[in-house]
XYZ file of C-alpha atoms in Angstrom:
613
model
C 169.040 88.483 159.367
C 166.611 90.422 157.754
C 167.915 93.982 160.386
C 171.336 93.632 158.247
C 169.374 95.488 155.371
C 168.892 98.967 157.458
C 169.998 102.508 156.278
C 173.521 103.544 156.982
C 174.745 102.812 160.612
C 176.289 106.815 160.643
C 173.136 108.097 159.391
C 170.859 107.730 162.225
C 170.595 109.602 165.420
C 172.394 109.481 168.350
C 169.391 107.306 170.213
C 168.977 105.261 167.441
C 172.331 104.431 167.118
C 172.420 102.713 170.574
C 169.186 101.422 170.034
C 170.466 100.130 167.199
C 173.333 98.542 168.617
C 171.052 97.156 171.417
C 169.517 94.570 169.399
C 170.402 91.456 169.026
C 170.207 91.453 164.859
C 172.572 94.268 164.706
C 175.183 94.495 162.063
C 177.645 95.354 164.744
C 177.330 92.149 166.241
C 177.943 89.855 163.250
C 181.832 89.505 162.770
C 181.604 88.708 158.727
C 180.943 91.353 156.575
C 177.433 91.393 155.654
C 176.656 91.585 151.739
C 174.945 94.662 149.640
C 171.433 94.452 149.664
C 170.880 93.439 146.143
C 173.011 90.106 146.283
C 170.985 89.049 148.982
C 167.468 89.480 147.588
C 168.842 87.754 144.313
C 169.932 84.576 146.468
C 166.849 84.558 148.672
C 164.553 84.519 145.443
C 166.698 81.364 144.675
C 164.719 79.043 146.376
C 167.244 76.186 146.272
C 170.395 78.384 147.749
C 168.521 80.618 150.346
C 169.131 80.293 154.130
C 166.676 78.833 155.920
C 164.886 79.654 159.076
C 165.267 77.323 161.427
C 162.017 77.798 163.125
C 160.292 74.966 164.797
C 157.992 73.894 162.092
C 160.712 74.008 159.647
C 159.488 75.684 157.112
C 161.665 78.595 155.280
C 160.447 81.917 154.290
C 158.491 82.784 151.267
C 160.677 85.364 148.968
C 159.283 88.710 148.222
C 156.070 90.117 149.690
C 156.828 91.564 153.315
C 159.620 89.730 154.506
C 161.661 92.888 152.560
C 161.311 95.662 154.257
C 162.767 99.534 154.063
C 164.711 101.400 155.265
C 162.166 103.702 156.749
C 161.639 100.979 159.847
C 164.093 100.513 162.439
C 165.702 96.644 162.284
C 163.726 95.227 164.561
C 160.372 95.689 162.998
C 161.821 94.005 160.062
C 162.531 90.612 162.337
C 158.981 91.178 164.014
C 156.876 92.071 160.719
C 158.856 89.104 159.053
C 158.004 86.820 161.908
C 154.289 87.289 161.808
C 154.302 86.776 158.096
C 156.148 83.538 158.852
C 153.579 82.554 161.889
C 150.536 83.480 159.375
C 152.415 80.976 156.401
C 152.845 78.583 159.446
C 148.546 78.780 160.393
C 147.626 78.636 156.677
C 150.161 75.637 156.095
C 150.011 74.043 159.434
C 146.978 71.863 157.881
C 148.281 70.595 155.155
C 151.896 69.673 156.127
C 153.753 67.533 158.385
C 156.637 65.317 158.513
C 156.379 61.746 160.257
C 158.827 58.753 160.183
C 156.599 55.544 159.640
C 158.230 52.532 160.999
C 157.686 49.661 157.954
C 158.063 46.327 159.677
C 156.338 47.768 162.400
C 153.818 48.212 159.586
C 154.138 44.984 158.133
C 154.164 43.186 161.152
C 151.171 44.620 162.433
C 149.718 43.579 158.956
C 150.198 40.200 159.313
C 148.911 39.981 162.803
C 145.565 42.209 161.884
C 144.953 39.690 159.008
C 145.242 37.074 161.628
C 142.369 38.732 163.260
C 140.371 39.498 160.447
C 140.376 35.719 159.528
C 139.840 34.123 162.995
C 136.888 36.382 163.261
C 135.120 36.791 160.254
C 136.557 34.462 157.421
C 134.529 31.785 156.613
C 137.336 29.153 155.645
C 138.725 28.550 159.185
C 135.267 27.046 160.831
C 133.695 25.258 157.071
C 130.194 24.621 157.241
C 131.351 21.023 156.181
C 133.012 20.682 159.578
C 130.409 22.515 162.083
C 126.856 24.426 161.261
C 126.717 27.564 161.207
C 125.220 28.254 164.871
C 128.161 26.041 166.114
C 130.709 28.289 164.956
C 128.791 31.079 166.306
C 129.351 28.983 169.974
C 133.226 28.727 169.061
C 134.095 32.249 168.377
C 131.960 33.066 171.673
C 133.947 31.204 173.501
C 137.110 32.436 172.085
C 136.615 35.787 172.923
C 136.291 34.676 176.389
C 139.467 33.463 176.581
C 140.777 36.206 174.748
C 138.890 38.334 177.699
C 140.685 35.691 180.397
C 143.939 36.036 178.893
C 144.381 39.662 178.970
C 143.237 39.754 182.468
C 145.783 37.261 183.257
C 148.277 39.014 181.866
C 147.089 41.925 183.311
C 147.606 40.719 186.637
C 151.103 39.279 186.004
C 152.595 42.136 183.706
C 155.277 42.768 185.839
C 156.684 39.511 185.019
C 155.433 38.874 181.314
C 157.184 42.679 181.007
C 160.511 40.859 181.856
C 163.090 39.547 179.466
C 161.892 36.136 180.503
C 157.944 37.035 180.394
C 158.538 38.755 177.035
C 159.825 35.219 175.388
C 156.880 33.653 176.872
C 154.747 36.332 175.336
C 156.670 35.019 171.887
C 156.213 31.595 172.230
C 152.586 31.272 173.567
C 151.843 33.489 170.088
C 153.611 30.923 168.005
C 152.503 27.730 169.989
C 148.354 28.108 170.234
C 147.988 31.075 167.410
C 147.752 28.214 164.522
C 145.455 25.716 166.584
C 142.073 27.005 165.795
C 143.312 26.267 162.140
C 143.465 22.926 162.754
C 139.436 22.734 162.804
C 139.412 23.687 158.945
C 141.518 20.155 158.008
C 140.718 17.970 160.858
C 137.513 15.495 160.007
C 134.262 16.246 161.210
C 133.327 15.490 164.810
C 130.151 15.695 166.507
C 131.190 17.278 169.811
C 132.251 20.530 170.455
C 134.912 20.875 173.170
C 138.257 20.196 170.893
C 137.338 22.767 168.331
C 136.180 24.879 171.341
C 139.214 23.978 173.152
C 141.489 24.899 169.920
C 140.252 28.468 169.631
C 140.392 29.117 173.223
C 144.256 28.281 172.372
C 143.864 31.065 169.437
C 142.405 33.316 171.425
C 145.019 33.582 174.359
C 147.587 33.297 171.467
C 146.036 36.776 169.806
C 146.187 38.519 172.863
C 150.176 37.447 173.891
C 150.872 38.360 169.981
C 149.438 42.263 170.289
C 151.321 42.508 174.119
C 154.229 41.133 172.181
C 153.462 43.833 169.713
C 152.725 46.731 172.370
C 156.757 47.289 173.802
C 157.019 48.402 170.110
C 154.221 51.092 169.813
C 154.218 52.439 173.171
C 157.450 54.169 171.390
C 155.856 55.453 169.027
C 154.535 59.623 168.895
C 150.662 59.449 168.491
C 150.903 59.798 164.583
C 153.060 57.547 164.048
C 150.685 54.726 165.605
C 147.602 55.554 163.943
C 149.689 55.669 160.538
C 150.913 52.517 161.618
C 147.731 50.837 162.339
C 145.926 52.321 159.156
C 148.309 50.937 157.240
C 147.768 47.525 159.374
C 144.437 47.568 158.583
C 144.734 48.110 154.880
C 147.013 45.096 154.745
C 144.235 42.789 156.997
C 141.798 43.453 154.889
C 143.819 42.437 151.783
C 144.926 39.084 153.473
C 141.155 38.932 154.637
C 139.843 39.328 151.495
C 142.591 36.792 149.661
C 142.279 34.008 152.074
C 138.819 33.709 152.217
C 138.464 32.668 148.564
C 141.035 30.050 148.799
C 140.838 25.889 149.073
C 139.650 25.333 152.522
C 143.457 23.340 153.020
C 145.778 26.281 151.119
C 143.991 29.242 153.648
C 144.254 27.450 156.698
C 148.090 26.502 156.049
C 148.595 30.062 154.951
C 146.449 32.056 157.566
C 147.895 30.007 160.603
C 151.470 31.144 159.230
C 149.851 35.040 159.834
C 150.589 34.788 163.321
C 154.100 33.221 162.889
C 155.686 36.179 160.510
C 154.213 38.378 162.777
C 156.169 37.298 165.873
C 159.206 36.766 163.917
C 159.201 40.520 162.610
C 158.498 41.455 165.909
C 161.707 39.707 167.142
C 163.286 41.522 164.601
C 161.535 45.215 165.057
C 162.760 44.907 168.832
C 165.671 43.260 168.643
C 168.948 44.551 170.789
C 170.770 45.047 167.286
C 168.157 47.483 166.613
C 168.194 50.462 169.058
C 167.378 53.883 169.648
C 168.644 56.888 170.032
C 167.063 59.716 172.549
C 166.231 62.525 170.530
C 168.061 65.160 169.649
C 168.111 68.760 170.992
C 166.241 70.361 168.800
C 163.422 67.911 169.051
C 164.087 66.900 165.700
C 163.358 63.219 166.202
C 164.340 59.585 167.049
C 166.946 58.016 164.782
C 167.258 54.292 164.114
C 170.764 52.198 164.296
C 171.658 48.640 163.167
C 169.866 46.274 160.666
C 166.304 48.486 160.985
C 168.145 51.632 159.839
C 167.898 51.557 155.982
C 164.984 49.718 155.687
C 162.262 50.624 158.499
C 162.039 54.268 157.843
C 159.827 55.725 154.771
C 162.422 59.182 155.536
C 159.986 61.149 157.295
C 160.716 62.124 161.036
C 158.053 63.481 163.888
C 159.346 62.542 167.686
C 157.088 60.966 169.949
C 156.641 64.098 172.396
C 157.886 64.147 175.723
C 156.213 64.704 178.614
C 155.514 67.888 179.591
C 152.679 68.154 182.005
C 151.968 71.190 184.243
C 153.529 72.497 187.501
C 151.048 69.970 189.251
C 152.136 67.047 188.589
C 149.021 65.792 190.231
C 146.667 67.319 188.615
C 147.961 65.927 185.553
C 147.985 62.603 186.501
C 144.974 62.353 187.404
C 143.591 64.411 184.522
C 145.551 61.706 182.325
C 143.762 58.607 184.430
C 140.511 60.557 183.970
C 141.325 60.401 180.316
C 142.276 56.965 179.761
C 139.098 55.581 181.705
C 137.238 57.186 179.672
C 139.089 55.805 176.968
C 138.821 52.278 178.212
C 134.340 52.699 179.058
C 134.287 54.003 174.991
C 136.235 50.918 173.852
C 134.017 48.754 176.108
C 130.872 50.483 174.497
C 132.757 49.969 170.841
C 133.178 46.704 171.055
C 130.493 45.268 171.919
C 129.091 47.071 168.793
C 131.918 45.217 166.762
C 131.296 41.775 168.015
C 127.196 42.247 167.692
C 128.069 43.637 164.108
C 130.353 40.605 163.370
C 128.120 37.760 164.868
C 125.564 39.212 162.559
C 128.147 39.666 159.734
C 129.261 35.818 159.659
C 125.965 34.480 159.524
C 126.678 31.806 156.127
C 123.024 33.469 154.607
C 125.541 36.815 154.149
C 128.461 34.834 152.305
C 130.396 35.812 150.323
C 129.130 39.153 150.109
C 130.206 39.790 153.429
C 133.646 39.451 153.001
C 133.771 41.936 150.514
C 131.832 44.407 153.089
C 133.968 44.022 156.026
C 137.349 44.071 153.874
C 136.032 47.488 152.224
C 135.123 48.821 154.975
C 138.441 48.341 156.907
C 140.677 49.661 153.809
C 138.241 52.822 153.908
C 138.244 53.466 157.295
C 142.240 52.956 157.482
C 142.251 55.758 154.246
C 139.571 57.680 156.460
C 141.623 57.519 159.204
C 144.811 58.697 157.662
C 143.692 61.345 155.390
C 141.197 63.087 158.583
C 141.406 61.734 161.829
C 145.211 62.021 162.311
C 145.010 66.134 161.873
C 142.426 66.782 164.152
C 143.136 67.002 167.947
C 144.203 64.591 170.577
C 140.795 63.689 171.975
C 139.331 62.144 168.740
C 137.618 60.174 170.863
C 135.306 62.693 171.777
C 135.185 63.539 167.903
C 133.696 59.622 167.112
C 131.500 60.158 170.565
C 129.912 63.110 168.833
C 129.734 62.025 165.306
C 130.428 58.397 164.458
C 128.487 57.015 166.927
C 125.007 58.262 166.561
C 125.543 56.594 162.958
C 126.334 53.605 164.392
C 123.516 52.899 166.837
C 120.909 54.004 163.615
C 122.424 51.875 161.885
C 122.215 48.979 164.397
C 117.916 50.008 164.259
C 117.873 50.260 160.734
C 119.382 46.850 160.409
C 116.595 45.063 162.389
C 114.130 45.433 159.787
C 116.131 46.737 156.358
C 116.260 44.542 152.961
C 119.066 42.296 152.432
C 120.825 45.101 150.524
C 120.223 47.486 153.358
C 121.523 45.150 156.284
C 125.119 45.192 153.994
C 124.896 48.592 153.768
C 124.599 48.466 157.433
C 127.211 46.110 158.180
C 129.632 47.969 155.904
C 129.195 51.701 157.717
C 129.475 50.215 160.886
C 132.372 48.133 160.497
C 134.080 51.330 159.278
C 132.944 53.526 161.711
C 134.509 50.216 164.822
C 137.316 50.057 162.700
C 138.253 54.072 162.815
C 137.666 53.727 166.662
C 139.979 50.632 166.916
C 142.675 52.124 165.348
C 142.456 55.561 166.923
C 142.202 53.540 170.604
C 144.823 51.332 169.987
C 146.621 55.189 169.989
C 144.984 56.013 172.801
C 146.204 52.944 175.103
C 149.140 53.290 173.896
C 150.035 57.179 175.232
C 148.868 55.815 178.586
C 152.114 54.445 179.071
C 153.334 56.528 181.682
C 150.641 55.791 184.304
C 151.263 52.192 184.273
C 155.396 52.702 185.532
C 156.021 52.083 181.784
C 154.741 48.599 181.884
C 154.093 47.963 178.151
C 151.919 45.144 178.808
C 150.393 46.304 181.895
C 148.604 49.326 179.639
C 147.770 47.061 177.125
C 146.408 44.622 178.837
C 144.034 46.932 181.370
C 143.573 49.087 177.941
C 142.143 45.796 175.885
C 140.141 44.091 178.879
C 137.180 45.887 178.531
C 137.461 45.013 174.714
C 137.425 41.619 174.957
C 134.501 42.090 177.514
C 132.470 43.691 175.369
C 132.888 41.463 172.323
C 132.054 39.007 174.460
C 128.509 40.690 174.971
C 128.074 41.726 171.525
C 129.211 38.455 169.713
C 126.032 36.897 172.098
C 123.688 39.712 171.535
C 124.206 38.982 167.649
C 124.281 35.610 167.775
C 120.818 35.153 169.810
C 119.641 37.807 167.195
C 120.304 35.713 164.352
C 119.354 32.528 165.789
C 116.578 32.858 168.364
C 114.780 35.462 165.787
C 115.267 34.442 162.335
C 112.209 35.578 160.692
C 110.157 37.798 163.790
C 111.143 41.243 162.910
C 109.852 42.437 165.858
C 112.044 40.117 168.273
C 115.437 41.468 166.423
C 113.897 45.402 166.551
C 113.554 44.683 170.534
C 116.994 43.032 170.488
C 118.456 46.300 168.325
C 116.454 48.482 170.074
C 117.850 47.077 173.522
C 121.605 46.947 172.776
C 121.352 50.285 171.150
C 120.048 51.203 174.731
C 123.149 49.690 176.324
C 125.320 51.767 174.174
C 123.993 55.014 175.099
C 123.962 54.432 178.334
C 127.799 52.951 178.675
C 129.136 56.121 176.556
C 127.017 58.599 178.559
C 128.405 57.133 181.481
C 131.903 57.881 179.862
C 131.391 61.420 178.714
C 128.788 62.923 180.857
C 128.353 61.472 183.935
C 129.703 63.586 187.184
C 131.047 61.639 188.776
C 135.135 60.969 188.896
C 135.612 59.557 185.573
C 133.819 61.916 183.908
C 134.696 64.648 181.022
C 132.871 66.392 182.207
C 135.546 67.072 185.561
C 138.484 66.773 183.107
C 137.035 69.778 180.851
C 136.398 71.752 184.127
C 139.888 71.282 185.494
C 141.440 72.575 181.714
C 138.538 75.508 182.095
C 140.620 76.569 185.623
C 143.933 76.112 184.540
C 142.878 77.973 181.295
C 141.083 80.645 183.630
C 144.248 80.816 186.019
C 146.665 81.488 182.832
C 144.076 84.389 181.143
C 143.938 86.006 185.192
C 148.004 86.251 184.875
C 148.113 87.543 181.110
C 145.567 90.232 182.057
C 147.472 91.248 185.290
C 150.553 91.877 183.632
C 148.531 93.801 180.965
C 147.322 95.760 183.637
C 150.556 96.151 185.578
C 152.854 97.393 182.337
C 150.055 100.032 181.183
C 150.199 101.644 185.190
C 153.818 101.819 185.455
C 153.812 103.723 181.854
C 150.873 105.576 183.065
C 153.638 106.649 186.175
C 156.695 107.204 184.262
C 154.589 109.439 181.598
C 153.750 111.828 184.473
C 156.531 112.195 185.937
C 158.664 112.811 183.077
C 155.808 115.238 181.330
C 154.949 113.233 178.353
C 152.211 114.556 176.521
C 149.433 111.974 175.656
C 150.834 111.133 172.682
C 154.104 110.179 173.711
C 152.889 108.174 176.898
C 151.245 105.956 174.168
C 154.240 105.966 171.911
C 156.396 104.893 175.637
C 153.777 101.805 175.947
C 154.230 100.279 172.599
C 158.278 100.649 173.094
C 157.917 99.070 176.919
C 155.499 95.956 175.094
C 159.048 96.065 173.086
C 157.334 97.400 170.238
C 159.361 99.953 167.405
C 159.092 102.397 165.033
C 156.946 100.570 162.240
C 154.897 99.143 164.384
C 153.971 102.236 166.054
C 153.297 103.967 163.075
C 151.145 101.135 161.706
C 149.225 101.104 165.091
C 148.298 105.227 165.294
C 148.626 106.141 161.438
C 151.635 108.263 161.571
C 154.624 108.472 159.178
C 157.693 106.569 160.164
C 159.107 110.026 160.639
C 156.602 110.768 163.276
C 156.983 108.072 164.770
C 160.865 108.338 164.946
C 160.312 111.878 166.004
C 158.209 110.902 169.009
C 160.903 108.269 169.990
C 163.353 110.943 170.137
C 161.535 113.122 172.066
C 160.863 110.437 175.006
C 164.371 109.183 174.715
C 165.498 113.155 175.243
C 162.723 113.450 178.229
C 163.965 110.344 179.959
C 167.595 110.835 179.622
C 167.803 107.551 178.177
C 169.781 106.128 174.538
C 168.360 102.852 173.832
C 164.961 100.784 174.362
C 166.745 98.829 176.961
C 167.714 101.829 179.147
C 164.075 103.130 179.035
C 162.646 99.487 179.787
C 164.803 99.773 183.006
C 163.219 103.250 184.242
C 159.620 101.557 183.462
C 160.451 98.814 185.339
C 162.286 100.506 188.047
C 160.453 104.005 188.327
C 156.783 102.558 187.237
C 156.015 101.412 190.916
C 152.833 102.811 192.310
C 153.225 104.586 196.010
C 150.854 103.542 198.351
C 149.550 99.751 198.914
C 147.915 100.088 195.460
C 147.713 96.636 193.174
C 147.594 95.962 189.952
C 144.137 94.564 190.227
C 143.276 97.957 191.735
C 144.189 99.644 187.830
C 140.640 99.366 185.987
């Protein structure tokens, strides 16, 4: 490239003629004729006609500056000067840029079924206060969340069949049988007993969790980005449906929110599909591509690939720093949710309506912005990030609400359903890159991934609702309450992140501190072992100091503008010294005297190279 633009070929030396022919951006070894100097700079400062790099972040040179070089540096300090000013673009843009395919019906579909959430949970239309009081539909969303618990361990225990082409259309058709019956309670007539309304949203409940299993074969294909762009955007959507449906006639949103579930399924029958398939990526890495009825519409034109795996030489060690990993995953979710069902027993209490609506569909839409615009940039474990940051808010805000004002216990509600809804969506990411030690079972990860979820809701939704109930007016009895689950929090996340014992981080940070050890040990013994055997050579060939510095730099493969930027010589000087070692070691081009240092440069005598201090 750039080591076409070099003084005359005839002009230089003798040594630097076959060191010039040695490289491997040599004119010689280009069989087109290169063009004059000037026509090239004037069609590199054309932005839209210059060649591009193809460097893995795929980003092409900036014109000008020093990507141009001289002709007082040999060619190959042009490529290497030119490639740190690329690397240094790469840092300062690496921040700011990246490219990402974003699957829309995976998006839309994952819209529909979030607003299905949204509304079983926390939309007051589905369970009217004409129908049932307000503690009874407290009891019925209890009990729904244990049978959303039940189902996932069912499935769980069967995903080897429900993973099946058979189990798969079961998944389908449990959503789209018992999603819709907890709607049912919003038309049917009043009744004094519990146990068909109860028995309705148990229905709902197993219904949810088939419908995000159904949904999982579709994002465990998805690179980490992609899901947590996926689920932002999700949760944007739920929160408009939430925030639409509850405001409707009591008949109109129950016909319309138990057909949330039903699009969902059917645009997950058409996301996965067999017409639909995918390609493996391509060689470069470049990305998956899409083929049949998806193609032109299920792509916003952006393309990341979902990274393969590429684990260590201990295979292992990996794995089990990967199980570490996801166990501590699953203990945060555990802790997280039963935040989020406390948080939303306490949310749906009818004394918070409609305000409430308003707070959790805000604070969903922000955290899915949040989420997009912050969390996807930072590093894989972001949930060590929330751990260290999110929730200390949380759990003061779960004190503060014991005894704040009205005003204060939404301003409560609203920071911590943003800061459960930024963990949800990054650990729906989470479960979802624990594919691989579950055999690939889709529903297998998803289901051990979500069990502890609907656990912990379980724990929280009673937590809030014998807050709200049992102390209506005693602040003291809800502080104690507060006070008490705030304990259970810290403990169940210390127990994730600090405790020693083997699912801690604190194990999986000291295996990355060896391997991270092992790799600086092997950088600094090669260090060691280059700068002897020059030591070696330069004595036995009489190289003044100088030049034994000057033979270093050209074994590291370094050349003449580097060396003169590194001691403060001319590029003269710096030729002149290469010349002088090339003429000591009877040698005409770098490779010739990166043989001798490798071949000569042996110490005599059962000397190491961790002898060399």
């Amino acid at each position: 490239m750039i080591a076409q633009r070099m003084v005359r070929y005839d002009a230089l030396p003798p040594p630097f003629r076959s060191l010039r022919e040695s490289l491997p951006g040599s004119c010689e070894s280009h069989e087109k004729p290169v063009p004059n100097c000037r026509k090239r700079r004037k069609r590199r400062w054309n932005r839209s006609s210059s060649p591009m790099l193809h460097w893995p972040c795929r980003r092409r040179s900036r014109p000008g500056g020093k990507t141009f070089m001289h002709h007082e540096q040999a060619g190959q300090s042009d490529i290497s000067i030119d490639m740190r000013f690329l690397q240094r673009d790469d840092e300062h843009e690496a921040s700011r840029e990246f490219t990402l395919r974003i699957p829309l019906l995976c998006v839309l579909g994952l819209a529909f079924y979030f607003g299905w959430i949204f509304c079983l949970f926390w939309s007051p239309v589905l369970l009217p206060s004409a129908a049932v009081g307000d503690f009874e539909a407290h009891a019925i969303r209890t009990v729904m969340t244990v049978a959303m618990f039940v189902a996932y361990v069912a499935f769980g225990l069967f995903a080897r069949f429900f993973a099946s082409r058979r189990g798969e259309l079961l998944l389908r058709l449990t959503s789209l049988l018992c999603c819709p019956f907890g709607c049912a309670v919003a038309v049917l007539p009043p009744a004094g007993d519990l146990a068909l309304p109860a028995l309705l949203w148990c229905a709902s409940g197993v219904g949810s969790s088939a419908l995000l299993l159904v949904w999982s074969k579709k994002l465990v294909i998805l690179n980490r980005k992609q899901i947590i762009f996926s689920a932002s955007g999700a949760f944007l959507g739920g929160s408009l449906l939430l925030l639409t449906m509850s405001f409707l006639p009591t008949g109109v949103a129950a016909l319309l929110v138990s057909s949330l579930p039903v699009v969902s399924v059917l645009l997950a029958w058409l996301v996965l599909s067999p017409s639909v398939t995918f390609a493996p990526p391509d060689e470069d890495g470049a990305g998956f591509t899409l083929s049949g009825r998806e193609d032109p519409i299920a792509c916003a034109g952006l393309d990341e690939a979902p990274p393969e795996p590429s684990g260590p030489a201990d295979g292992n060690e990996a794995d089990g720093t990967d199980r570490f990993s996801f166990m501590r995953t699953v203990l945060l979710a555990f802790a997280y949710s039963v935040g989020i069902g406390f948080v939303g027993s306490s949310a749906t209490v009818h004394a918070y309506y409609p305000y409430a609506v308003y707070v959790i569909a805000a604070a969903n839409a922000l955290a899915a912005v949040f989420t997009v615009l912050f969390l996807v940039r930072k590093s894989r474990d972001i949930a060590l990030i929330l751990t260290e940051v999110f929730l200390p808010i949380m759990l003061v805000c779960i004190f503060v609400f014991s005894f704040a004002s009205y005003v204060g216990q939404l301003a409560c509600l609203f920071a911590m359903f943003a800061l459960l809804a930024c963990h949800d969506i990054v650990d729906i990411a989470s479960v979802s890159k624990s594919f691989r030690l579950f055999d690939e079972n889709y529903v297998k990860t998803f289901a051990v991934g979500r069990t502890l979820n609907g656990l912990g809701c379980t724990l929280g939704w009673i937590v809030g609702t014998v807050m709200c109930f049992a102390f209506p007016g005693d602040p003291l009895g809800r502080m104690f309450i507060c006070f008490a689950l705030v304990v259970l929090l810290v403990v169940a996340t210390s127990f994730a992140v600090f405790h020693p014992g083997p699912l801690s981080y604190v194990r999986e940070v000291r295996l990355e501190a060896e391997r991270s050890a092992r790799s600086i040990a092997l950088e600094a013994g090669a260090g060691r072992a280059l700068e002897l055997s020059t030591r070696i050579v330069a004595g036995r060939y009489d190289l003044t100091p100088r030049q034994a510095e000057v033979l270093y730099c050209l074994a590291q493969g370094r050349n003449a503008g580097y060396i003169a930027e590194k001691f403060t010589i001319s590029a003269h000087t710096a030729k002149s010294h290469i010349y002088n070692i090339y003429n000591k070691l009877g040698v005409h081009s770098q490779q010739e005297l990166l043989d001798i240092v490798e071949s000569e440069g042996v110490p005599e005598g059962p000397q190491t190279v961790l002898d060399v201090h």
